[in-house]
mmCIF file of C-alpha atoms in Angstrom:
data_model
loop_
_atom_site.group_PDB
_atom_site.id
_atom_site.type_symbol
_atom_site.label_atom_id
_atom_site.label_comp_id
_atom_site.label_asym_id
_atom_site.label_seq_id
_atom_site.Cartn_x
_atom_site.Cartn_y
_atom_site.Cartn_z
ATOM 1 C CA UNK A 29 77.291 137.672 39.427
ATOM 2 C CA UNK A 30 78.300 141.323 38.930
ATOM 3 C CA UNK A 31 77.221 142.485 42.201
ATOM 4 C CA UNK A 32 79.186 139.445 43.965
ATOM 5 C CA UNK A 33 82.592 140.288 42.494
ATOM 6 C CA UNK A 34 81.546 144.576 43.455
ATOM 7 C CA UNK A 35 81.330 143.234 46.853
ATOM 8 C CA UNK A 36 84.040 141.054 46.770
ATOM 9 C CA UNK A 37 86.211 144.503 45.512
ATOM 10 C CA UNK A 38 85.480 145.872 49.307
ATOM 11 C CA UNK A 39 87.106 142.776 50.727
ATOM 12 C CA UNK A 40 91.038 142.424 51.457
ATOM 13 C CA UNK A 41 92.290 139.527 48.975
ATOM 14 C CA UNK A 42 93.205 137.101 51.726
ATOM 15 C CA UNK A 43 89.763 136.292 52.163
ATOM 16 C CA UNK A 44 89.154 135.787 48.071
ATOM 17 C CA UNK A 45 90.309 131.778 48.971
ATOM 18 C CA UNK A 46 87.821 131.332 52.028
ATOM 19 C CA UNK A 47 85.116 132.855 49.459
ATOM 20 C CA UNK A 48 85.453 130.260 46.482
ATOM 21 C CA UNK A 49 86.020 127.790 49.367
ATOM 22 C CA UNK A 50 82.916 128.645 50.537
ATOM 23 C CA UNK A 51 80.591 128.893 47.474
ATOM 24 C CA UNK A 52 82.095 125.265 46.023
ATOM 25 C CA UNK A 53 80.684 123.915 49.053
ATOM 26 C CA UNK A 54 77.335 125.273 48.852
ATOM 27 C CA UNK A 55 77.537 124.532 45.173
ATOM 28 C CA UNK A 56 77.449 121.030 45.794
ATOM 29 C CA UNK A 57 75.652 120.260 48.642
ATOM 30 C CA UNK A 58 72.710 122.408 46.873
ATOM 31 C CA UNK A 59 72.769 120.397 44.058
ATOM 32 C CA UNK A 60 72.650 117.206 45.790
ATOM 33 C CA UNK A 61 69.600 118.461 47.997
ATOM 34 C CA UNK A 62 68.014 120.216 45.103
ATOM 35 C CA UNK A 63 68.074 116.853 42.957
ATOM 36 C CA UNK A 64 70.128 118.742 39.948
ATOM 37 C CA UNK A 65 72.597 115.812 39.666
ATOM 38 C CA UNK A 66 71.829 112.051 38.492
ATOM 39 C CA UNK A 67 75.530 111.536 38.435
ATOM 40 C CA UNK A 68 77.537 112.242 41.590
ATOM 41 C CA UNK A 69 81.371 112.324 41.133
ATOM 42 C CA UNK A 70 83.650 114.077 43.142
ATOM 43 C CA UNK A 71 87.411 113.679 43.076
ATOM 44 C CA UNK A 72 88.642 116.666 44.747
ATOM 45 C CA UNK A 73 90.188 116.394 48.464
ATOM 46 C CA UNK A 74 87.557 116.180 51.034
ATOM 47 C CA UNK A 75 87.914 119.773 52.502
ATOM 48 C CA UNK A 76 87.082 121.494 49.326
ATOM 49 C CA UNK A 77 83.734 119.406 49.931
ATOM 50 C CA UNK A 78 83.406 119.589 53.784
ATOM 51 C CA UNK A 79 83.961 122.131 56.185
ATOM 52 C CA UNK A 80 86.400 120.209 57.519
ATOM 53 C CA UNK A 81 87.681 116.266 56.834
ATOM 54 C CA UNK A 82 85.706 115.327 59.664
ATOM 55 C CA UNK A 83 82.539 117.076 59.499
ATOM 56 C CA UNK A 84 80.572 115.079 57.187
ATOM 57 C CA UNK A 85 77.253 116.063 58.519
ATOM 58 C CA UNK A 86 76.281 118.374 55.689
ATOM 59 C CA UNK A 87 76.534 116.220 53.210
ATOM 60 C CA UNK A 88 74.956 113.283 54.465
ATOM 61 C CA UNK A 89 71.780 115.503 55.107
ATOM 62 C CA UNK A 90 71.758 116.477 51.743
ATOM 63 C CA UNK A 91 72.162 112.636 50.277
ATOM 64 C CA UNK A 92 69.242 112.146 52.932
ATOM 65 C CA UNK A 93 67.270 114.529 50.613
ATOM 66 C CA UNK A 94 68.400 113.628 47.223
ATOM 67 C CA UNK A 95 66.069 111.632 45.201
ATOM 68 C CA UNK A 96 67.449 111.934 41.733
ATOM 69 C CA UNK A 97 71.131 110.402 41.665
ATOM 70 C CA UNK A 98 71.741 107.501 40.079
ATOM 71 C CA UNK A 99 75.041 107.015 39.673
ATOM 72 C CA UNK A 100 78.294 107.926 42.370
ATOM 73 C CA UNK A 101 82.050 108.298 41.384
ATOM 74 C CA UNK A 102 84.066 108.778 44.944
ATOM 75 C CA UNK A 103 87.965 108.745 43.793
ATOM 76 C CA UNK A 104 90.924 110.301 43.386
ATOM 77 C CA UNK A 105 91.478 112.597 46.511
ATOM 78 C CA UNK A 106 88.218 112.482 47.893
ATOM 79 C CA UNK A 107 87.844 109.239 50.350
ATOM 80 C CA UNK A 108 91.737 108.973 50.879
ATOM 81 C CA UNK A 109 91.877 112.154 52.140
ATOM 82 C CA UNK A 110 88.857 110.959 54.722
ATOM 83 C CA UNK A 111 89.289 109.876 58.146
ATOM 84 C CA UNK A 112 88.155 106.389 58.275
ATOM 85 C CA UNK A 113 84.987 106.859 60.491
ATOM 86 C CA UNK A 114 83.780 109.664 57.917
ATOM 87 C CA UNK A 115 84.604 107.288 55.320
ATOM 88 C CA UNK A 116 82.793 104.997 56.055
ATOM 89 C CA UNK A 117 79.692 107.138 57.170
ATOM 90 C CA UNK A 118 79.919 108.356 53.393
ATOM 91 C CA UNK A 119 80.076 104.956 51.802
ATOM 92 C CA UNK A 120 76.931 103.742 53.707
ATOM 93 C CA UNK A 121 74.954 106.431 52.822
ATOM 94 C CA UNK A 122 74.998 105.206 49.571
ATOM 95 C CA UNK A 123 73.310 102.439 50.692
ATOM 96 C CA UNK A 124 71.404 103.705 53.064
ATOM 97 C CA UNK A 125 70.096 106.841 51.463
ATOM 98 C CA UNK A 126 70.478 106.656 47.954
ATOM 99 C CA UNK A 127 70.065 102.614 47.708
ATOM 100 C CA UNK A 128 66.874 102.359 46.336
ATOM 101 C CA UNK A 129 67.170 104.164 43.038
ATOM 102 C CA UNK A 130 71.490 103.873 42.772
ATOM 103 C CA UNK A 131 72.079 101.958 39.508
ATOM 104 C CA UNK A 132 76.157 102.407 39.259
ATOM 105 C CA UNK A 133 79.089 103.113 42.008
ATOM 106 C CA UNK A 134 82.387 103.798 41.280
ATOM 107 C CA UNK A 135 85.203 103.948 44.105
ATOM 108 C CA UNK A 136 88.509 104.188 44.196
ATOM 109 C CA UNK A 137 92.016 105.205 45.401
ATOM 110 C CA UNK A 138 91.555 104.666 49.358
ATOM 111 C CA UNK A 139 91.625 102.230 52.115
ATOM 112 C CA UNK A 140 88.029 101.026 52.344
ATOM 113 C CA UNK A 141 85.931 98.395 55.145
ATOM 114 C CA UNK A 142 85.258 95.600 53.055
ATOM 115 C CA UNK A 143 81.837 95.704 55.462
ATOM 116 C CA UNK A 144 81.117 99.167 54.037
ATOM 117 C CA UNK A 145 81.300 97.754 50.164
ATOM 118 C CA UNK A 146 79.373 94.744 51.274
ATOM 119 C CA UNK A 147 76.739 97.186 53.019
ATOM 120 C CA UNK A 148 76.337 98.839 49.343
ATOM 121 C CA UNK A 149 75.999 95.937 47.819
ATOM 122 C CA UNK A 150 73.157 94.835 49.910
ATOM 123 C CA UNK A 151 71.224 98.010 50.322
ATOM 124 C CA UNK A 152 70.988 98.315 46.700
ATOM 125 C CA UNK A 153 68.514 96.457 45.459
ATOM 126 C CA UNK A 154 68.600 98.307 41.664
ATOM 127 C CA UNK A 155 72.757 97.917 41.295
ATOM 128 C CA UNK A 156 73.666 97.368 38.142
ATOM 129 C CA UNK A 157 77.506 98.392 38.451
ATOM 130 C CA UNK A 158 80.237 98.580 40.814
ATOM 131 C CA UNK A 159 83.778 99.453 40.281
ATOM 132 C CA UNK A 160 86.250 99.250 42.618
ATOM 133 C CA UNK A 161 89.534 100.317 41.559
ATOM 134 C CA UNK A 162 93.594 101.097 43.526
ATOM 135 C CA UNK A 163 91.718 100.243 46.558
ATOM 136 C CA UNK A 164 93.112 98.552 49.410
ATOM 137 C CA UNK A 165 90.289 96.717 51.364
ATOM 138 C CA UNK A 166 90.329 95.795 54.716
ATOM 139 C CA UNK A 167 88.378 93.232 56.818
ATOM 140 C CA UNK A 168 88.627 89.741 57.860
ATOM 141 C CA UNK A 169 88.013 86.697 56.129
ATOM 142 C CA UNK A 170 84.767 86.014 57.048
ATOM 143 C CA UNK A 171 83.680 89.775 55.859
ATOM 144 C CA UNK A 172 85.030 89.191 52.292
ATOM 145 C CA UNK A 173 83.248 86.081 52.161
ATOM 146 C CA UNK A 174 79.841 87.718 53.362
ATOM 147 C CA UNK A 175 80.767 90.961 50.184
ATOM 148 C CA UNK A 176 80.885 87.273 48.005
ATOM 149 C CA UNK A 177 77.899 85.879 48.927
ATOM 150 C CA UNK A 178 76.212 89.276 48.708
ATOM 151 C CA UNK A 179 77.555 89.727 44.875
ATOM 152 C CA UNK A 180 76.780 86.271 44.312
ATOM 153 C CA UNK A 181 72.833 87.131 45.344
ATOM 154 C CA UNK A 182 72.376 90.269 43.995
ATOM 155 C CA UNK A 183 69.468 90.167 41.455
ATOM 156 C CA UNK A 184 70.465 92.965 39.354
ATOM 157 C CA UNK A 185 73.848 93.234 39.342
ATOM 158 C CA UNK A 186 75.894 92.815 36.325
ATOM 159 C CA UNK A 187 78.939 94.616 36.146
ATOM 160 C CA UNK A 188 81.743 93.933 38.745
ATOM 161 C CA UNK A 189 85.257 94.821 38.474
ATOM 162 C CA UNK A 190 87.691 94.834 40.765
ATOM 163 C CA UNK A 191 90.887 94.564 38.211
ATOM 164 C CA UNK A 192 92.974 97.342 38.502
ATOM 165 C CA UNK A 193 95.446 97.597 41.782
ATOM 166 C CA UNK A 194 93.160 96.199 44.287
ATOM 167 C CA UNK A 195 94.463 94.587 47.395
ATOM 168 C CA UNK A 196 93.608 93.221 50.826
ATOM 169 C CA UNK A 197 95.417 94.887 53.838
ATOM 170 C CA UNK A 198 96.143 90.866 55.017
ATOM 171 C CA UNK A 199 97.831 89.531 52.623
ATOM 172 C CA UNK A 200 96.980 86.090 53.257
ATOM 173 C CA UNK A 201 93.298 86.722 52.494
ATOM 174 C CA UNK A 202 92.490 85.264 49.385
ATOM 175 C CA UNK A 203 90.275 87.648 47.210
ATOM 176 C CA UNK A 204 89.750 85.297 43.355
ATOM 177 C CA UNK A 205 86.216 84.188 45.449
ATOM 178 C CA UNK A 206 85.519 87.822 45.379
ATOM 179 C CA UNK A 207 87.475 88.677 42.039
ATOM 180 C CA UNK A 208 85.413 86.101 40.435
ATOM 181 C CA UNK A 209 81.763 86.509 42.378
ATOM 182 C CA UNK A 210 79.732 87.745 39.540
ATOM 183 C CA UNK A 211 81.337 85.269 36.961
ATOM 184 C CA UNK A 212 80.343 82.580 39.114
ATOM 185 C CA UNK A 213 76.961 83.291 39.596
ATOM 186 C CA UNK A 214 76.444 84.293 35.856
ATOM 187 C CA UNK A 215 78.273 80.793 34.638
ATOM 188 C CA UNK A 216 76.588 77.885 36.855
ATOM 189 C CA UNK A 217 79.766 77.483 38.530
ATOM 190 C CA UNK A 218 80.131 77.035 41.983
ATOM 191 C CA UNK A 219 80.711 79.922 44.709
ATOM 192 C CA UNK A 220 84.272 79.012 46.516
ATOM 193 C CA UNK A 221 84.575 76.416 48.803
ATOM 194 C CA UNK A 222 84.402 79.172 51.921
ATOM 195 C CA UNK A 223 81.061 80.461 50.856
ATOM 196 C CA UNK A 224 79.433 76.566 50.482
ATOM 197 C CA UNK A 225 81.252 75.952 54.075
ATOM 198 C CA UNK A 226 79.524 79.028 55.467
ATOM 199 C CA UNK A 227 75.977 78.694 53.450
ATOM 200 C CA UNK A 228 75.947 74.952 54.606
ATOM 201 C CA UNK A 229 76.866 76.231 58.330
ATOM 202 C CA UNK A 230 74.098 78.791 58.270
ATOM 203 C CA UNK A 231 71.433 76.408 57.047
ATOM 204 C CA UNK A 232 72.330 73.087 59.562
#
């Protein structure tokens, strides 16, 4: 530590930004590959994480690595201040590379591909918890009734809330079937009448 701020001393001052820039990076991305976090949350804006907003190569390498997180908090600045093809990448990964041992997920405060939530949901098998929160999601119809069905079938999954400020970019897509998907299953109640229309489509 003392011999990094000497060093720094050489250095003109305009470069002191790049530096810390620099090292919170590698801070992260070394935790994540050197399994020192079982809670990922990051809320800062997405270039004090990536090189750059659309670079998200780095750190889906180092989720490929990562074998201890169980829990992920994305919100705040983070995935609004994504483009939406590396927001998405970074949503699936949770899925796809942290699905088998992710027990809680937490996102919030962006546009998000109602596919990409339902992709979560399905990849992990262990999910006990997700929270979606001043999210706007976007899809069709038939994609919020496949993230339904998929909450609906989950075997693990207990917690679901989706309570505070969320929306669908249509606005004529009804999300209580969604809302509700977790109460329904829990309660002996039936899934929406869209779901039994699809299941019963599926299975003729």
């Amino acid at each position: 530590k003392v011999s990094f701020i000497s060093s720094c001393s050489l250095l003109p001052t305009s470069l002191f930004p790049l530096i810390i820039h620099l090292s919170t990076i590698m801070t992260i991305l070394n935790k994540i590959e050197n399994n020192d976090l079982t809670h990922l949350k990051i809320s800062m804006e997405a270039e004090d994480v990536f090189h750059n907003d659309g670079n998200v190569r780095d750190f889906l390498d180092a989720l490929q690595k990562n074998t201890s997180i169980t829990t992920v908090t994305l919100e705040e600045d983070f995935l609004g201040c994504l483009r939406a093809d590396a927001r998405s990448k970074v949503i699936q990964a949770l899925g796809d590379d942290l699905g088998s041992k992710l027990h809680d997920v937490t996102l919030g405060d962006s546009l998000i591909l109602v596919s990409d939530v339902t992709h979560v949901v399905s990849k992990c098998p262990t999910l006990r918890s997700l929270n979606l929160h001043d999210v706007v999601l976007q899809g069709q119809s038939e994609q919020f009734r496949a993230l339904e069905a998929a909450l609906m079938q989950h075997p693990t999954l207990k917690d679901f809330d989706m309570s505070k400020n969320c929306t669908s970019a249509v606005q004529e897509i009804d999300m209580d079937g969604v809302r509700n998907a977790k109460k329904t299953s829990g309660s002996g109640c039936m899934p929406s009448p869209a779901v039994q229309k699809s299941a019963i489509a599926k299975s003729a």
